[in-house]
């Protein structure tokens, strides 16, 4: 990575949760930090919390023009160089695949796959110039997808495949690509997850409730418990930052002991054993 006096970093989803703590952590280490947020309130909050060390822009990563404008603005302020891109923004669309509207699943892919792809491509000229690093925040469910959590696991797995291709294609330019595979985290996400789970349950038809209601309620309770006992936000951010600076760059690293355990089990267990594991982990067996 570049050894200029002040390194630069760009982070998507920096207005709240894990992204916010990563932004603050990098600013504390002397990085010049840029990020995206979804609201003016998030921007004002982080501006105050960072003492002005973090510059946020209100930007929807599914808007290609907005992403290009943000990347251009960052490049203008960093001499066209970027040392670190952390692709953190993402959404969760829980529910039975039969019940979820296809439009909701498509939207998750728009954010988690195509939005992330657009961000990486927009910053590649600056990353190449700095011989920088891309860190993609992923999830353990990309390796072991859970029932009622299909769109999240599928979209993250899709981008993990793209990340492997990027790693090969960008190697000649000295740009590293690292996957930060997260487990359960207490990052502000649990409240959002609980709300999303309740919304799906409330929108089920009587027939859908009869088919999936009991199992989905069990899944929802288990997920809320798992997230509530996960790695705290600041510790998770520190781990992502460690992966951002580790030399030589790892192809992937885990954020949380549960993610490390899941990846180990996926390597060691058969498909049949993994089928049992995924049910057991969400309280359905």
Short mmCIF file of the C-alpha atoms (twelve columns), coordinates in Angstrom:
data_MODEL
# 
_entry.id   MODEL 
# 
loop_
_atom_site.group_PDB 
_atom_site.id 
_atom_site.type_symbol 
_atom_site.label_atom_id 
_atom_site.label_alt_id 
_atom_site.label_comp_id 
_atom_site.label_asym_id 
_atom_site.label_seq_id 
_atom_site.Cartn_x 
_atom_site.Cartn_y 
_atom_site.Cartn_z 
_atom_site.pdbx_PDB_model_num 
ATOM 1   C CA . UNK A 1   0.000   0.000   0.000   1 
ATOM 2   C CA . UNK A 2   1.051   3.609   -0.476  1 
ATOM 3   C CA . UNK A 3   3.355   5.119   2.155   1 
ATOM 4   C CA . UNK A 4   2.405   8.789   1.689   1 
ATOM 5   C CA . UNK A 5   2.319   10.842  4.880   1 
ATOM 6   C CA . UNK A 6   -1.479  10.720  5.058   1 
ATOM 7   C CA . UNK A 7   -3.236  7.675   3.694   1 
ATOM 8   C CA . UNK A 8   -6.745  7.937   2.282   1 
ATOM 9   C CA . UNK A 9   -9.716  5.631   2.679   1 
ATOM 10  C CA . UNK A 10  -13.245 5.449   1.288   1 
ATOM 11  C CA . UNK A 11  -15.999 3.495   3.046   1 
ATOM 12  C CA . UNK A 12  -19.523 2.745   1.891   1 
ATOM 13  C CA . UNK A 13  -22.236 2.628   4.537   1 
ATOM 14  C CA . UNK A 14  -20.180 4.774   6.900   1 
ATOM 15  C CA . UNK A 15  -23.130 6.604   8.416   1 
ATOM 16  C CA . UNK A 16  -24.048 3.955   10.966  1 
ATOM 17  C CA . UNK A 17  -23.169 0.602   12.480  1 
ATOM 18  C CA . UNK A 18  -19.952 -1.129  11.488  1 
ATOM 19  C CA . UNK A 19  -19.098 1.396   8.773   1 
ATOM 20  C CA . UNK A 20  -19.306 4.290   11.226  1 
ATOM 21  C CA . UNK A 21  -16.907 2.610   13.652  1 
ATOM 22  C CA . UNK A 22  -14.503 1.704   10.837  1 
ATOM 23  C CA . UNK A 23  -14.505 5.352   9.711   1 
ATOM 24  C CA . UNK A 24  -13.788 6.585   13.235  1 
ATOM 25  C CA . UNK A 25  -11.101 3.955   13.726  1 
ATOM 26  C CA . UNK A 26  -9.308  4.842   10.496  1 
ATOM 27  C CA . UNK A 27  -9.537  8.574   11.256  1 
ATOM 28  C CA . UNK A 28  -7.957  7.906   14.659  1 
ATOM 29  C CA . UNK A 29  -5.069  6.193   12.851  1 
ATOM 30  C CA . UNK A 30  -4.477  9.268   10.740  1 
ATOM 31  C CA . UNK A 31  -6.290  8.332   7.542   1 
ATOM 32  C CA . UNK A 32  -8.144  10.921  5.539   1 
ATOM 33  C CA . UNK A 33  -11.554 9.250   5.484   1 
ATOM 34  C CA . UNK A 34  -14.395 9.627   3.009   1 
ATOM 35  C CA . UNK A 35  -17.661 7.736   3.175   1 
ATOM 36  C CA . UNK A 36  -21.246 7.380   2.101   1 
ATOM 37  C CA . UNK A 37  -24.292 7.836   4.289   1 
ATOM 38  C CA . UNK A 38  -28.015 7.600   3.713   1 
ATOM 39  C CA . UNK A 39  -29.138 10.742  5.540   1 
ATOM 40  C CA . UNK A 40  -28.044 14.253  6.453   1 
ATOM 41  C CA . UNK A 41  -28.512 13.335  10.118  1 
ATOM 42  C CA . UNK A 42  -25.897 10.567  9.830   1 
ATOM 43  C CA . UNK A 43  -23.528 13.003  8.131   1 
ATOM 44  C CA . UNK A 44  -23.904 15.610  10.876  1 
ATOM 45  C CA . UNK A 45  -23.519 12.997  13.613  1 
ATOM 46  C CA . UNK A 46  -20.261 11.577  12.257  1 
ATOM 47  C CA . UNK A 47  -18.916 15.015  11.447  1 
ATOM 48  C CA . UNK A 48  -19.285 15.883  15.120  1 
ATOM 49  C CA . UNK A 49  -18.066 12.509  16.440  1 
ATOM 50  C CA . UNK A 50  -14.917 12.613  14.286  1 
ATOM 51  C CA . UNK A 51  -14.127 16.261  14.892  1 
ATOM 52  C CA . UNK A 52  -14.390 16.828  11.157  1 
ATOM 53  C CA . UNK A 53  -11.874 14.108  10.298  1 
ATOM 54  C CA . UNK A 54  -14.427 12.117  8.292   1 
ATOM 55  C CA . UNK A 55  -16.090 13.527  5.174   1 
ATOM 56  C CA . UNK A 56  -19.415 11.887  4.347   1 
ATOM 57  C CA . UNK A 57  -21.540 12.253  1.236   1 
ATOM 58  C CA . UNK A 58  -25.211 11.343  0.982   1 
ATOM 59  C CA . UNK A 59  -25.087 8.674   -1.684  1 
ATOM 60  C CA . UNK A 60  -27.157 5.645   -2.716  1 
ATOM 61  C CA . UNK A 61  -24.798 2.989   -4.088  1 
ATOM 62  C CA . UNK A 62  -27.501 1.682   -6.428  1 
ATOM 63  C CA . UNK A 63  -27.289 5.013   -8.277  1 
ATOM 64  C CA . UNK A 64  -24.393 4.600   -10.699 1 
ATOM 65  C CA . UNK A 65  -24.179 8.297   -11.526 1 
ATOM 66  C CA . UNK A 66  -24.055 9.228   -7.844  1 
ATOM 67  C CA . UNK A 67  -21.281 6.706   -7.209  1 
ATOM 68  C CA . UNK A 68  -19.190 8.065   -10.076 1 
ATOM 69  C CA . UNK A 69  -19.709 11.607  -8.794  1 
ATOM 70  C CA . UNK A 70  -18.640 10.593  -5.276  1 
ATOM 71  C CA . UNK A 71  -15.529 8.787   -6.548  1 
ATOM 72  C CA . UNK A 72  -14.597 11.789  -8.685  1 
ATOM 73  C CA . UNK A 73  -15.010 14.131  -5.725  1 
ATOM 74  C CA . UNK A 74  -12.792 11.924  -3.549  1 
ATOM 75  C CA . UNK A 75  -10.164 11.713  -6.305  1 
ATOM 76  C CA . UNK A 76  -10.096 15.500  -6.600  1 
ATOM 77  C CA . UNK A 77  -9.272  15.752  -2.893  1 
ATOM 78  C CA . UNK A 78  -6.621  13.002  -2.836  1 
ATOM 79  C CA . UNK A 79  -4.507  13.753  -5.903  1 
ATOM 80  C CA . UNK A 80  -6.289  10.963  -7.731  1 
ATOM 81  C CA . UNK A 81  -5.046  8.285   -5.343  1 
ATOM 82  C CA . UNK A 82  -6.858  6.029   -2.880  1 
ATOM 83  C CA . UNK A 83  -5.057  3.692   -0.481  1 
ATOM 84  C CA . UNK A 84  -8.050  1.823   0.848   1 
ATOM 85  C CA . UNK A 85  -11.605 1.095   -0.244  1 
ATOM 86  C CA . UNK A 86  -13.826 -0.666  2.274   1 
ATOM 87  C CA . UNK A 87  -17.018 -1.915  0.649   1 
ATOM 88  C CA . UNK A 88  -19.274 -2.234  3.678   1 
ATOM 89  C CA . UNK A 89  -22.760 -1.105  2.638   1 
ATOM 90  C CA . UNK A 90  -25.320 -3.878  2.473   1 
ATOM 91  C CA . UNK A 91  -28.904 -4.821  3.264   1 
ATOM 92  C CA . UNK A 92  -30.700 -7.884  4.617   1 
ATOM 93  C CA . UNK A 93  -33.935 -9.314  3.228   1 
ATOM 94  C CA . UNK A 94  -35.005 -12.201 5.488   1 
ATOM 95  C CA . UNK A 95  -37.927 -14.507 4.831   1 
ATOM 96  C CA . UNK A 96  -38.978 -17.732 3.108   1 
ATOM 97  C CA . UNK A 97  -37.990 -17.679 -0.560  1 
ATOM 98  C CA . UNK A 98  -41.537 -18.597 -1.545  1 
ATOM 99  C CA . UNK A 99  -42.915 -15.619 0.380   1 
ATOM 100 C CA . UNK A 100 -40.437 -12.856 -0.471  1 
ATOM 101 C CA . UNK A 101 -41.363 -10.696 -3.495  1 
ATOM 102 C CA . UNK A 102 -38.863 -11.095 -6.305  1 
ATOM 103 C CA . UNK A 103 -38.541 -7.311  -6.344  1 
ATOM 104 C CA . UNK A 104 -37.186 -7.411  -2.769  1 
ATOM 105 C CA . UNK A 105 -34.636 -10.087 -3.661  1 
ATOM 106 C CA . UNK A 106 -33.604 -8.142  -6.760  1 
ATOM 107 C CA . UNK A 107 -33.121 -5.025  -4.632  1 
ATOM 108 C CA . UNK A 108 -30.811 -6.911  -2.268  1 
ATOM 109 C CA . UNK A 109 -28.691 -7.940  -5.241  1 
ATOM 110 C CA . UNK A 110 -28.761 -4.347  -6.526  1 
ATOM 111 C CA . UNK A 111 -27.186 -3.195  -3.253  1 
ATOM 112 C CA . UNK A 112 -24.983 -6.120  -2.236  1 
ATOM 113 C CA . UNK A 113 -23.712 -7.100  -5.681  1 
ATOM 114 C CA . UNK A 114 -24.243 -4.486  -8.382  1 
ATOM 115 C CA . UNK A 115 -23.867 -1.503  -6.067  1 
ATOM 116 C CA . UNK A 116 -20.656 -2.916  -4.612  1 
ATOM 117 C CA . UNK A 117 -19.417 -3.656  -8.141  1 
ATOM 118 C CA . UNK A 118 -20.117 -0.083  -9.240  1 
ATOM 119 C CA . UNK A 119 -18.224 1.303   -6.242  1 
ATOM 120 C CA . UNK A 120 -15.139 -0.816  -6.887  1 
ATOM 121 C CA . UNK A 121 -15.055 0.071   -10.580 1 
ATOM 122 C CA . UNK A 122 -15.483 3.778   -9.867  1 
ATOM 123 C CA . UNK A 123 -12.455 3.810   -7.549  1 
ATOM 124 C CA . UNK A 124 -10.150 1.503   -9.528  1 
ATOM 125 C CA . UNK A 125 -8.192  4.311   -11.271 1 
ATOM 126 C CA . UNK A 126 -7.339  5.872   -7.886  1 
ATOM 127 C CA . UNK A 127 -6.595  2.473   -6.309  1 
ATOM 128 C CA . UNK A 128 -4.272  1.533   -9.170  1 
ATOM 129 C CA . UNK A 129 -2.397  4.814   -8.846  1 
ATOM 130 C CA . UNK A 130 -1.838  4.218   -5.129  1 
ATOM 131 C CA . UNK A 131 -1.396  0.433   -5.433  1 
ATOM 132 C CA . UNK A 132 -4.102  0.299   -2.797  1 
ATOM 133 C CA . UNK A 133 -6.361  -2.282  -1.265  1 
ATOM 134 C CA . UNK A 134 -10.038 -3.261  -1.503  1 
ATOM 135 C CA . UNK A 135 -11.684 -4.820  1.546   1 
ATOM 136 C CA . UNK A 136 -15.111 -6.335  0.941   1 
ATOM 137 C CA . UNK A 137 -17.179 -6.949  4.078   1 
ATOM 138 C CA . UNK A 138 -18.863 -10.314 3.596   1 
ATOM 139 C CA . UNK A 139 -20.638 -12.763 5.893   1 
ATOM 140 C CA . UNK A 140 -20.252 -16.330 7.085   1 
ATOM 141 C CA . UNK A 141 -23.633 -17.138 5.525   1 
ATOM 142 C CA . UNK A 142 -22.038 -16.768 2.088   1 
ATOM 143 C CA . UNK A 143 -20.308 -20.063 2.916   1 
ATOM 144 C CA . UNK A 144 -23.135 -21.593 4.977   1 
ATOM 145 C CA . UNK A 145 -26.429 -20.004 3.896   1 
ATOM 146 C CA . UNK A 146 -29.173 -20.134 6.511   1 
ATOM 147 C CA . UNK A 147 -32.839 -20.928 5.867   1 
ATOM 148 C CA . UNK A 148 -35.005 -17.792 5.732   1 
ATOM 149 C CA . UNK A 149 -31.843 -15.797 4.963   1 
ATOM 150 C CA . UNK A 150 -31.334 -16.834 1.346   1 
ATOM 151 C CA . UNK A 151 -30.964 -13.465 -0.431  1 
ATOM 152 C CA . UNK A 152 -28.239 -12.324 1.971   1 
ATOM 153 C CA . UNK A 153 -26.156 -15.491 1.664   1 
ATOM 154 C CA . UNK A 154 -26.671 -15.679 -2.102  1 
ATOM 155 C CA . UNK A 155 -25.797 -12.039 -2.783  1 
ATOM 156 C CA . UNK A 156 -22.704 -12.123 -0.595  1 
ATOM 157 C CA . UNK A 157 -21.587 -15.410 -2.180  1 
ATOM 158 C CA . UNK A 158 -22.022 -13.823 -5.601  1 
ATOM 159 C CA . UNK A 159 -19.754 -10.947 -4.687  1 
ATOM 160 C CA . UNK A 160 -17.200 -13.306 -3.136  1 
ATOM 161 C CA . UNK A 161 -16.892 -14.903 -6.585  1 
ATOM 162 C CA . UNK A 162 -16.428 -11.467 -8.141  1 
ATOM 163 C CA . UNK A 163 -13.830 -10.612 -5.489  1 
ATOM 164 C CA . UNK A 164 -11.808 -13.704 -6.437  1 
ATOM 165 C CA . UNK A 165 -11.867 -12.564 -10.063 1 
ATOM 166 C CA . UNK A 166 -10.902 -9.009  -9.109  1 
ATOM 167 C CA . UNK A 167 -7.995  -10.404 -7.055  1 
ATOM 168 C CA . UNK A 168 -6.619  -12.116 -10.156 1 
ATOM 169 C CA . UNK A 169 -7.341  -9.270  -12.586 1 
ATOM 170 C CA . UNK A 170 -5.900  -6.555  -10.340 1 
ATOM 171 C CA . UNK A 171 -2.787  -8.416  -9.201  1 
ATOM 172 C CA . UNK A 172 -0.656  -6.967  -12.034 1 
ATOM 173 C CA . UNK A 173 -1.493  -3.465  -10.776 1 
ATOM 174 C CA . UNK A 174 -0.546  -4.132  -7.148  1 
ATOM 175 C CA . UNK A 175 -4.152  -3.782  -5.908  1 
ATOM 176 C CA . UNK A 176 -5.015  -6.286  -3.166  1 
ATOM 177 C CA . UNK A 177 -8.533  -7.655  -2.644  1 
ATOM 178 C CA . UNK A 178 -9.443  -8.919  0.829   1 
ATOM 179 C CA . UNK A 179 -12.661 -10.499 2.081   1 
ATOM 180 C CA . UNK A 180 -13.602 -9.659  5.680   1 
ATOM 181 C CA . UNK A 181 -15.976 -12.494 6.554   1 
ATOM 182 C CA . UNK A 182 -18.173 -11.348 9.423   1 
ATOM 183 C CA . UNK A 183 -20.075 -13.403 11.951  1 
ATOM 184 C CA . UNK A 184 -22.782 -12.050 14.210  1 
ATOM 185 C CA . UNK A 185 -22.163 -8.472  15.295  1 
ATOM 186 C CA . UNK A 186 -23.737 -5.987  17.673  1 
ATOM 187 C CA . UNK A 187 -23.331 -3.077  15.271  1 
ATOM 188 C CA . UNK A 188 -26.784 -1.524  15.142  1 
ATOM 189 C CA . UNK A 189 -27.766 -4.227  12.684  1 
ATOM 190 C CA . UNK A 190 -29.687 -6.384  15.195  1 
ATOM 191 C CA . UNK A 191 -32.390 -3.740  15.645  1 
ATOM 192 C CA . UNK A 192 -32.748 -3.434  11.877  1 
ATOM 193 C CA . UNK A 193 -32.822 -7.216  11.539  1 
ATOM 194 C CA . UNK A 194 -35.496 -7.564  14.211  1 
ATOM 195 C CA . UNK A 195 -37.624 -4.948  12.463  1 
ATOM 196 C CA . UNK A 196 -37.167 -6.669  9.094   1 
ATOM 197 C CA . UNK A 197 -38.092 -10.048 10.565  1 
ATOM 198 C CA . UNK A 198 -41.242 -8.642  12.155  1 
ATOM 199 C CA . UNK A 199 -42.215 -6.907  8.927   1 
ATOM 200 C CA . UNK A 200 -41.970 -10.156 6.954   1 
ATOM 201 C CA . UNK A 201 -43.989 -12.065 9.555   1 
ATOM 202 C CA . UNK A 202 -46.687 -9.379  9.654   1 
ATOM 203 C CA . UNK A 203 -47.029 -9.395  5.862   1 
ATOM 204 C CA . UNK A 204 -47.532 -13.141 5.511   1 
ATOM 205 C CA . UNK A 205 -50.929 -14.311 4.311   1 
ATOM 206 C CA . UNK A 206 -52.835 -16.790 6.506   1 
ATOM 207 C CA . UNK A 207 -51.779 -19.580 4.148   1 
ATOM 208 C CA . UNK A 208 -48.132 -18.522 4.321   1 
ATOM 209 C CA . UNK A 209 -48.338 -18.302 8.104   1 
ATOM 210 C CA . UNK A 210 -49.661 -21.836 8.200   1 
ATOM 211 C CA . UNK A 211 -46.805 -23.050 6.008   1 
ATOM 212 C CA . UNK A 212 -43.897 -21.122 7.473   1 
ATOM 213 C CA . UNK A 213 -45.068 -19.149 10.509  1 
ATOM 214 C CA . UNK A 214 -43.866 -21.406 13.321  1 
ATOM 215 C CA . UNK A 215 -40.471 -22.126 11.774  1 
ATOM 216 C CA . UNK A 216 -39.945 -18.485 10.808  1 
ATOM 217 C CA . UNK A 217 -40.797 -17.301 14.324  1 
ATOM 218 C CA . UNK A 218 -38.216 -19.726 15.723  1 
ATOM 219 C CA . UNK A 219 -35.654 -18.492 13.196  1 
ATOM 220 C CA . UNK A 220 -36.405 -14.855 14.091  1 
ATOM 221 C CA . UNK A 221 -35.947 -15.449 17.831  1 
ATOM 222 C CA . UNK A 222 -32.713 -17.355 17.249  1 
ATOM 223 C CA . UNK A 223 -31.299 -14.700 14.915  1 
ATOM 224 C CA . UNK A 224 -32.082 -11.896 17.360  1 
ATOM 225 C CA . UNK A 225 -30.346 -13.834 20.129  1 
ATOM 226 C CA . UNK A 226 -27.339 -14.635 17.955  1 
ATOM 227 C CA . UNK A 227 -26.858 -11.046 16.851  1 
ATOM 228 C CA . UNK A 228 -27.367 -9.713  20.353  1 
ATOM 229 C CA . UNK A 229 -24.532 -11.902 21.626  1 
ATOM 230 C CA . UNK A 230 -22.216 -11.225 18.694  1 
ATOM 231 C CA . UNK A 231 -19.005 -9.238  18.483  1 
ATOM 232 C CA . UNK A 232 -19.395 -5.621  19.586  1 
ATOM 233 C CA . UNK A 233 -19.197 -2.921  16.962  1 
ATOM 234 C CA . UNK A 234 -15.875 -1.386  17.967  1 
ATOM 235 C CA . UNK A 235 -14.123 -4.772  18.163  1 
ATOM 236 C CA . UNK A 236 -15.507 -5.766  14.765  1 
ATOM 237 C CA . UNK A 237 -14.298 -2.486  13.256  1 
ATOM 238 C CA . UNK A 238 -10.821 -3.012  14.717  1 
ATOM 239 C CA . UNK A 239 -10.652 -6.449  13.109  1 
ATOM 240 C CA . UNK A 240 -11.681 -5.072  9.700   1 
ATOM 241 C CA . UNK A 241 -9.007  -2.369  10.019  1 
ATOM 242 C CA . UNK A 242 -6.413  -5.030  10.928  1 
ATOM 243 C CA . UNK A 243 -7.287  -6.907  7.740   1 
ATOM 244 C CA . UNK A 244 -7.038  -3.626  5.839   1 
ATOM 245 C CA . UNK A 245 -3.436  -3.173  6.950   1 
ATOM 246 C CA . UNK A 246 -2.183  -6.747  7.281   1 
ATOM 247 C CA . UNK A 247 0.941   -7.556  5.265   1 
ATOM 248 C CA . UNK A 248 1.048   -9.467  3.102   1 
ATOM 249 C CA . UNK A 249 -2.620  -9.019  2.253   1 
ATOM 250 C CA . UNK A 250 -4.712  -12.090 3.100   1 
ATOM 251 C CA . UNK A 251 -7.275  -13.254 0.569   1 
ATOM 252 C CA . UNK A 252 -9.785  -13.466 3.400   1 
ATOM 253 C CA . UNK A 253 -10.011 -13.095 7.146   1 
ATOM 254 C CA . UNK A 254 -12.724 -13.592 9.728   1 
ATOM 255 C CA . UNK A 255 -14.436 -11.021 11.915  1 
ATOM 256 C CA . UNK A 256 -15.581 -12.931 14.977  1 
ATOM 257 C CA . UNK A 257 -14.926 -16.401 16.394  1 
ATOM 258 C CA . UNK A 258 -18.254 -17.702 15.081  1 
ATOM 259 C CA . UNK A 259 -17.295 -16.809 11.494  1 
ATOM 260 C CA . UNK A 260 -13.965 -18.583 11.911  1 
ATOM 261 C CA . UNK A 261 -15.742 -21.683 13.252  1 
ATOM 262 C CA . UNK A 262 -18.309 -21.719 10.430  1 
ATOM 263 C CA . UNK A 263 -15.634 -21.485 7.739   1 
ATOM 264 C CA . UNK A 264 -13.722 -24.312 9.398   1 
ATOM 265 C CA . UNK A 265 -16.828 -26.524 9.544   1 
ATOM 266 C CA . UNK A 266 -17.669 -25.819 5.898   1 
ATOM 267 C CA . UNK A 267 -14.188 -26.976 4.926   1 
ATOM 268 C CA . UNK A 268 -14.473 -30.164 6.974   1 
ATOM 269 C CA . UNK A 269 -18.112 -31.268 6.791   1 
ATOM 270 C CA . UNK A 270 -20.045 -33.035 4.041   1 
ATOM 271 C CA . UNK A 271 -23.059 -31.480 2.327   1 
ATOM 272 C CA . UNK A 272 -25.377 -33.654 4.426   1 
ATOM 273 C CA . UNK A 273 -23.669 -32.536 7.630   1 
ATOM 274 C CA . UNK A 274 -23.866 -28.911 6.520   1 
ATOM 275 C CA . UNK A 275 -27.600 -29.288 5.866   1 
ATOM 276 C CA . UNK A 276 -28.027 -30.368 9.499   1 
ATOM 277 C CA . UNK A 277 -25.738 -27.594 10.733  1 
ATOM 278 C CA . UNK A 278 -27.679 -24.819 9.035   1 
ATOM 279 C CA . UNK A 279 -30.944 -26.018 10.593  1 
ATOM 280 C CA . UNK A 280 -29.396 -26.499 14.024  1 
ATOM 281 C CA . UNK A 281 -27.767 -23.060 14.076  1 
ATOM 282 C CA . UNK A 282 -31.091 -21.281 13.615  1 
ATOM 283 C CA . UNK A 283 -32.983 -23.480 16.081  1 
ATOM 284 C CA . UNK A 284 -34.876 -25.591 13.566  1 
ATOM 285 C CA . UNK A 285 -33.351 -28.979 14.459  1 
# 
